[in-house]
Coordinates of C-alpha atoms and ligand atoms in Angstrom, one line a residue:
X1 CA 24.9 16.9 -30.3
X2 CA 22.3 14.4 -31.1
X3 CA 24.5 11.7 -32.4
X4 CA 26.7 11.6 -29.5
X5 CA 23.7 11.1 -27.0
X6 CA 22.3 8.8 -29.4
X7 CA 25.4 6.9 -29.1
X8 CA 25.8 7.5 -25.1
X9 CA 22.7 5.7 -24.3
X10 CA 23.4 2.7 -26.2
X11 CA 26.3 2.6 -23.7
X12 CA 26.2 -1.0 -21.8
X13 CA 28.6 -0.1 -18.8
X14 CA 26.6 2.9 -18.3
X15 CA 28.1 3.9 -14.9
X16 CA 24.7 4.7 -13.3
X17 CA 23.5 1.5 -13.8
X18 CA 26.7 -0.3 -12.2
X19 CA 25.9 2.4 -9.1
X20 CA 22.3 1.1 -9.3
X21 CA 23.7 -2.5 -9.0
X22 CA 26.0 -1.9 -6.2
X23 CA 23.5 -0.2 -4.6
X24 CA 21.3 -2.7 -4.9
X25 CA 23.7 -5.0 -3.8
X26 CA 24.3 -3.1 -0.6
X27 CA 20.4 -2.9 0.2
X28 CA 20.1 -6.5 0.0
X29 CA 23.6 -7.2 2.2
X30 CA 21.5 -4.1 4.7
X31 CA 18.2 -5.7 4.4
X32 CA 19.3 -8.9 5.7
X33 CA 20.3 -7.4 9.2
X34 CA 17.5 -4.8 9.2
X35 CA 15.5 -6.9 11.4
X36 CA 17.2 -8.0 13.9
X37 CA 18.7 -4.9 14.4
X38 CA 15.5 -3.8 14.8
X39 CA 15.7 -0.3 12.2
X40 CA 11.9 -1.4 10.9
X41 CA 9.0 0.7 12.4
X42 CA 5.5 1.3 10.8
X43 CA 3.4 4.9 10.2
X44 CA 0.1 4.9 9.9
X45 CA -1.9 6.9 7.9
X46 CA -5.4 8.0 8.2
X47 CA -8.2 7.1 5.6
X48 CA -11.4 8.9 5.4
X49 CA -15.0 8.5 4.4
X50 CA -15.3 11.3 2.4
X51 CA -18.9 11.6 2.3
X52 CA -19.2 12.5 6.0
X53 CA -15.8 12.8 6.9
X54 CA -15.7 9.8 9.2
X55 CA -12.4 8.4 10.0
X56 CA -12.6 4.8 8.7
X57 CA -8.9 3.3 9.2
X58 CA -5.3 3.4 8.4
X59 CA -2.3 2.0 6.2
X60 CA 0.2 0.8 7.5
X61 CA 3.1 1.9 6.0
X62 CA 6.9 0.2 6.1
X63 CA 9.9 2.9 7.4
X64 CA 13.7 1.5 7.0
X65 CA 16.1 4.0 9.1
X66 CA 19.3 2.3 8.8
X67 CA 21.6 3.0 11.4
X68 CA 24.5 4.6 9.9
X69 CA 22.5 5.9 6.2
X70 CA 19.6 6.7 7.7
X71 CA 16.4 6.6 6.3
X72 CA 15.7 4.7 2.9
X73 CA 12.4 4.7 1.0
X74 CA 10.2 1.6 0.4
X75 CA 10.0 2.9 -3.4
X76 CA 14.2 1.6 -3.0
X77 CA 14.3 -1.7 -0.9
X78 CA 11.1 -3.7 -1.6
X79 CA 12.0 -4.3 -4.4
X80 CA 14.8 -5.4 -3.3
X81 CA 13.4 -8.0 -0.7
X82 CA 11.2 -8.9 -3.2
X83 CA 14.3 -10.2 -5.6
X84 CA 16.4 -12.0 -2.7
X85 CA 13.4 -13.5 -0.9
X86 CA 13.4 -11.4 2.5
X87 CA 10.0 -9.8 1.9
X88 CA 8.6 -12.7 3.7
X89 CA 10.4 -12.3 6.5
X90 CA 9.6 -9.0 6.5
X91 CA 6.3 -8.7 5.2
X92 CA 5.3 -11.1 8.0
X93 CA 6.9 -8.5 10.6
X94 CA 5.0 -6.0 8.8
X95 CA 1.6 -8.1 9.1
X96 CA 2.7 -9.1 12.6
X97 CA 3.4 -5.4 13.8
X98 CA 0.2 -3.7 11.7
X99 CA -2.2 -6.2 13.7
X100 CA -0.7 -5.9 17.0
X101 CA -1.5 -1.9 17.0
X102 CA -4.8 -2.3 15.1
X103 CA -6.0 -4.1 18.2
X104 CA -5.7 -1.0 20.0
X105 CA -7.3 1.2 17.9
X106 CA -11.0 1.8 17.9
X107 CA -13.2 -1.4 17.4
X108 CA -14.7 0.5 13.8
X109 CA -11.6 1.0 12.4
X110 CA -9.9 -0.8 10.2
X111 CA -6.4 -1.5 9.4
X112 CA -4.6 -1.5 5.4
X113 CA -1.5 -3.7 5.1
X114 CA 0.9 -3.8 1.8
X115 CA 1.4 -7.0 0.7
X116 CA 3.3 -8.1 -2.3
X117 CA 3.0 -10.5 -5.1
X118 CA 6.2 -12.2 -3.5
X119 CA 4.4 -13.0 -0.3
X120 CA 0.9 -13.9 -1.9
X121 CA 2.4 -16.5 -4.2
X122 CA 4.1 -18.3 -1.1
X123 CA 2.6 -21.2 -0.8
X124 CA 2.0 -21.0 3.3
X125 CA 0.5 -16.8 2.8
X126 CA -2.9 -17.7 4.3
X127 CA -1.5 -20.0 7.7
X128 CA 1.0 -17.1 8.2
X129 CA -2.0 -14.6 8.1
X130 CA -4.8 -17.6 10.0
X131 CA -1.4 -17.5 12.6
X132 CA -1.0 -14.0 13.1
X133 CA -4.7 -13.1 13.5
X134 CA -4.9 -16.4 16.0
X135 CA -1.7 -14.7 18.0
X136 CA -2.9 -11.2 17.8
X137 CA -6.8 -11.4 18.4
X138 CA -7.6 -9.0 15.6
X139 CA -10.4 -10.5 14.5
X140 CA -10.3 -10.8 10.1
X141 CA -12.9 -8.6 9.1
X142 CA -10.9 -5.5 10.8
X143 CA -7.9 -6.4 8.2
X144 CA -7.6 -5.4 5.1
X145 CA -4.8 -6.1 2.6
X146 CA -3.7 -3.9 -0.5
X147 CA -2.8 -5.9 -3.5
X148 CA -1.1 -4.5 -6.1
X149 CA -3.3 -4.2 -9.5
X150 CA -0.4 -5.8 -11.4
X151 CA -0.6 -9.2 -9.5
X152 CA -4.4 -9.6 -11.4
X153 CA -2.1 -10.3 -14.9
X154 CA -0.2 -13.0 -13.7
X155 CA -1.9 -16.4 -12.5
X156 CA -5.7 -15.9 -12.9
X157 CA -6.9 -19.1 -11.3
X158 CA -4.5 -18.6 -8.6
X159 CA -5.8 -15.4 -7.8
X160 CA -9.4 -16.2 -7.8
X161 CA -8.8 -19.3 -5.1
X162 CA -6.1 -17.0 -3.1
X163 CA -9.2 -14.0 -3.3
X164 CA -11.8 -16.7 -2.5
X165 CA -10.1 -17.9 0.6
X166 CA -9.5 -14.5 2.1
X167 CA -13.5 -13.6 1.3
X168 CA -14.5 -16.7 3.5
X169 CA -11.9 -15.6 6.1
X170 CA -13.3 -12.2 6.1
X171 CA -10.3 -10.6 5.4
X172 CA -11.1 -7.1 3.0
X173 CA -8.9 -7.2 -0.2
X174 CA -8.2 -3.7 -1.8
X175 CA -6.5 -3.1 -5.3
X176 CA -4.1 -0.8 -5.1
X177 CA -2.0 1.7 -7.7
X178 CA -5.6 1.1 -9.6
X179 CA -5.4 1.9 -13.5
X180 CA -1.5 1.6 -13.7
X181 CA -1.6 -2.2 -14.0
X182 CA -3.7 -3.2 -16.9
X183 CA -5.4 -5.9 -16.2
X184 CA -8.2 -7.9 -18.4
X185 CA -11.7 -6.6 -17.1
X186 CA -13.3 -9.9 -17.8
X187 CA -10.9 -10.9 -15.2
X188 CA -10.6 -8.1 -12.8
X189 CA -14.7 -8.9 -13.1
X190 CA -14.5 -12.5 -11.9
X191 CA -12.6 -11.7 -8.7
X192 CA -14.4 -10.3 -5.2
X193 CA -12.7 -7.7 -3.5
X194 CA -14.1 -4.8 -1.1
X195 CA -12.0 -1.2 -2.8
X196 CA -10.4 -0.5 -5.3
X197 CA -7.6 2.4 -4.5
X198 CA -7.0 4.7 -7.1
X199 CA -3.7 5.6 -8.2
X200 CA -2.1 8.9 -7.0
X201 CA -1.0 9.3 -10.7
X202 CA -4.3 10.0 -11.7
X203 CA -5.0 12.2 -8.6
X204 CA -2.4 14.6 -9.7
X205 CA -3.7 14.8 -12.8
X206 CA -7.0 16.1 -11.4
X207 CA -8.0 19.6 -12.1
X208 CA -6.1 19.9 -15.6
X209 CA -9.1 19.2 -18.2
X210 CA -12.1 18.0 -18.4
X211 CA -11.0 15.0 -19.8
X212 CA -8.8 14.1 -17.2
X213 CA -11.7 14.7 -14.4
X214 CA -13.9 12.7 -16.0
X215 CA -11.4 9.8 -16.5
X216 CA -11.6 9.8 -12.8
X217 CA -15.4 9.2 -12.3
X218 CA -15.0 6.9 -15.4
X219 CA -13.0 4.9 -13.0
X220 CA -15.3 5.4 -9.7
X221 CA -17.9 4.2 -12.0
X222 CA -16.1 0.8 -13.0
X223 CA -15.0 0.5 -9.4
X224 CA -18.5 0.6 -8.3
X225 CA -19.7 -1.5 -11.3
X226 CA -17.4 -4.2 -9.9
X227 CA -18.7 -4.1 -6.5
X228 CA -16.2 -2.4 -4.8
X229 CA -15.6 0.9 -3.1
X230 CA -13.7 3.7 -4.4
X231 CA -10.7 5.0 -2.4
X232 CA -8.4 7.7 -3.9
X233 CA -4.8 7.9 -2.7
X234 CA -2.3 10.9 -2.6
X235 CA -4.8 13.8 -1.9
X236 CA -2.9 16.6 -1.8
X237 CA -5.2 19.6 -1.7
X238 CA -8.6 20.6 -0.9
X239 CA -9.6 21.0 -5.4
X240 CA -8.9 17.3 -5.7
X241 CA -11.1 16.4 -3.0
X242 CA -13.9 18.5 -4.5
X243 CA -13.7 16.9 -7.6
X244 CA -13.0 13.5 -6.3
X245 CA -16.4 14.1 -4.0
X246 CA -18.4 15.1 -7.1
X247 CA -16.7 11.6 -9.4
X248 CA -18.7 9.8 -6.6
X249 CA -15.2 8.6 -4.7
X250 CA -16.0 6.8 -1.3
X251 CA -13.1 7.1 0.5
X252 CA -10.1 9.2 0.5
X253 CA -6.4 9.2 1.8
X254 CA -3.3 11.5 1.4
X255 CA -1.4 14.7 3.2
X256 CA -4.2 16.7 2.6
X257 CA -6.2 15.3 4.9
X258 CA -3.1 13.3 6.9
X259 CA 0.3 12.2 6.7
X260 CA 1.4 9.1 7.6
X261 CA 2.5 8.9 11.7
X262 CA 4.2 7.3 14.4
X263 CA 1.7 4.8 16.1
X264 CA 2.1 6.5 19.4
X265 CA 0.5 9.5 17.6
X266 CA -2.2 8.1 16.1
X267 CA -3.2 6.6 19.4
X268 CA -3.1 10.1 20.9
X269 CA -5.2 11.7 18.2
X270 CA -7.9 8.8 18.9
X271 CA -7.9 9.4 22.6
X272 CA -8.2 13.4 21.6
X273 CA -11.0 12.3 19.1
X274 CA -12.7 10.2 21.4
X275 CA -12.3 13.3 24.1
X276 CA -14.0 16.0 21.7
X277 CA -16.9 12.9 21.2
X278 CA -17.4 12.5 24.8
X279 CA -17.4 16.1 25.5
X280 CA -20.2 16.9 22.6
Ligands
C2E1 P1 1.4 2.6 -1.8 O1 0.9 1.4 -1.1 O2 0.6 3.0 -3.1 O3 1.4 3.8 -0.7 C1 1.2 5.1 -1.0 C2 2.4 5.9 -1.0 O4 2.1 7.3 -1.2 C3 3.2 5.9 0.4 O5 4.6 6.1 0.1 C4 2.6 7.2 1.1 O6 3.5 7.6 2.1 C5 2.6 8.1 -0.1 N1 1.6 9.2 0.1 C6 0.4 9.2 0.8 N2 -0.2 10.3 0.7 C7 0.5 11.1 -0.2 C8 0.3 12.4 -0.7 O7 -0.6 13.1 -0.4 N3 1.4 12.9 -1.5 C9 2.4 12.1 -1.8 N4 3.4 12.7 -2.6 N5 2.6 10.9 -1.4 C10 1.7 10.4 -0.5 P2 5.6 5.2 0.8 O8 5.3 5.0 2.2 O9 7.0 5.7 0.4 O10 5.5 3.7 0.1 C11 5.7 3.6 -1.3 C12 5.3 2.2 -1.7 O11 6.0 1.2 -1.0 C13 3.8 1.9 -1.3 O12 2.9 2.4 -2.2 C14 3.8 0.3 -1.3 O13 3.7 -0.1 -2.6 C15 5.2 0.1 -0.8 N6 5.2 -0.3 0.6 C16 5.2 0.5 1.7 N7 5.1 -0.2 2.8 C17 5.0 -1.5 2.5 C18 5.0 -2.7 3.2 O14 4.8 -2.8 4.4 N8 4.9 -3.9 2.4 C19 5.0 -3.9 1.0 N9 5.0 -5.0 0.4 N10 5.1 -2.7 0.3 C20 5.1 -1.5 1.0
MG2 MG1 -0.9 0.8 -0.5
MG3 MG1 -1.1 2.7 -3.9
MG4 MG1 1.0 3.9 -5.5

C-alpha cells in the first residue's frame, strides 16, 4: 500500500543504490586499464545538410567493449571518468583518434568530437588540442567540438575566453543536448559558437501537438537569432525530418538517416560515394 512505499523510498541503504556504487566502483577500477588494453574504439556517425541532403561530417562517438563484460555504454562510464579524473586521459585518446581518421576523410567534411566540462576546465585543454592538431595535420577549421549546454551555467567569464580562443584558432564549437541545460540567454547570447544541436528529447517529442512542433522552430529560431546553425540529433524517422525541414533546421543526424559505424566503414561508403560522383 501507499504507506509502505512511502516508507520504502525513504530507505537510505536502498540496495540499488549500493549496486549503483559498486558498480560504479568497478567502472572506475575497469576504466583505468581500458586504455592500455586497448578496449576503446570510435564510430562515426554521419551528419547531414538537410536542405540538399549533402553529407557535411561526422561525430565521433566513444565505444568501451571490455574484455570479459563486453560492451558498456558511454551514458555509464563518462561519468565515471569524469569523477576519478581519467576523462583526460581519455578524452585526449578520443581527440587524438577522431583527428587522425578525420584526415582521411574528404577535405569538406568535418569532424564532431565530445568533449566534457572535465576536460575544458583543465587548465592545459587548448595546448593538448594546438598539440594534437600540430601532430595530426588536421587543420582547425575541419574540427569541431560539442559542448555540452550545461557547462554555459557554470564559469561565465571562463567560458567566454575558453570560446574566444577556440574562434581565433578556428576550431567550430557546437552546443549540444540544446534546451535541456538552462542556461541565461543574456549569456548563451554573449558567447560565439557555429551550431547549436538540438536535443533528441525534443525530437521525440515531434509530431504529438502543435505545440510541441512549434517549440521546435521556436528553438531553430533562437539558434539562428544567436548566429548559429541548427542541427537536430536522434532522427529517427522520415515525419520528424519533415517537420524539422519545415521549423527551418539546418542540419540533421540520427538512425534515420545513419547509425553510428566502424571507421573502416565509413571510409568505404566515401570511396562508394565518391565512385557514384565520378560515374555521374
Ligand atoms: P550525445 O553527444 O548527445 O550523442 C548522441 C547519442 O545519441 C549517442 O549515444 C548516439 O549513438 C545516440 N543516437 C544517435 N542517433 C540516434 C537515434 O536516432 N536514436 C537513438 N535512440 N539514439 C541515437 P552514445 O554514443 O551512447 O553516447 C551517449 C552520450 O555519451 C553522448 O551523447 C555524449 O554525451 C557521451 N559521449 C559519447 N562519446 C563521448 C566521448 O568521446 N567523449 C565524451 N566526453 N562524451 C562522449
Ligand atoms: Mg554529442
Ligand atoms: Mg547531444
Ligand atoms: Mg544527448
Amino acid at each position: 500500500n501507499a504507506k509502505q512505499s512511502g516508507r520504502g523510498s525513504y530507505t537510505i541503504y536502498h540496495p540499488e543504490m549500493s549496486h549503483q556504487a559498486s558498480y560504479n566502483q568497478w567502472l572506475e577500477s575497469e576504466l583505468s586499464y581500458a586504455l592500455q588494453r586497448e578496449e576503446f574504439r570510435l564510430v562515426y556517425q554521419p551528419q547531414y545538410d538537410l536542405n540538399n541532403g549533402a553529407l557535411k561530417g561526422y561525430e565521433a562517438l566513444l565505444r568501451w567493449t571490455h574484455h570479459e563484460k563486453g560492451a558498456i555504454s558511454p551514458a555509464d562510464f563518462i561519468s565515471v571518468a569524469e569523477n576519478c579524473g581519467l576523462i583526460q586521459e581519455i578524452g585526449t585518446w578520443v581527440l587524438r583518434r577522431a583527428c587522425l581518421d578525420a584526415v582521411q576523410l574528404q577535405p569538406d567534411l568535418r569532424m564532431a568530437v565530445n568533449v566534457s566540462t572535465v576536460q575544458l576546465e583543465h587548465p592545459k585543454f587548448i595546448e593538448t588540442l594546438n598539440a594534437i592538431l600540430a601532430e595530426t595535420g588536421l587543420p582547425a577549421s575541419r574540427l569541431e567540438l560539442e559542448i555540452t549546454e550545461n557547462i554555459l551555467i557554470k564559469d561565465h567569464m571562463r567560458m567566454r575566453r575558453l570560446f574566444k580562443k577556440l574562434n581565433q584558432m578556428e576550431v567550430a564549437i557546437a552546443i549540444d543536448d540544446f534546451g535541456t541545460g538552462y542556461s541565461n540567454l543574456t549569456n548563451l547570447s554573449e558567447l560565439c559558437f557555429d551550431k547549436i544541436k538540438i536535443d533528441k528529447s525534443f525530437i521525440d517529442r515531434l509530431d504529438q501537438s502543435k505545440e510541441r512542433n512549434l517549440m521546435i522552430a521556436t528553438i531553430v529560431n533562437l539558434g539562428h537569432s544567436l548566429g548559429a546553425r541548427v542541427i537536430a540529433e536522434g532522427i529517427e524517422n522520415e515525419a520528424q525530418a519533415i517537420l524539422l525541414k519545415a521549423a527551418g533546421c539546418n542540419l540533421v543526424q540520427g538512425y534515420h538517416f545513419g547509425k553510428p559505424l566502424p571507421f573502416e566503414e565509413v571510409l568505404a561508403l566515401e570511396e562508394r560515394t565518391f565512385d557514384t560522383q565520378q560515374a555521374a
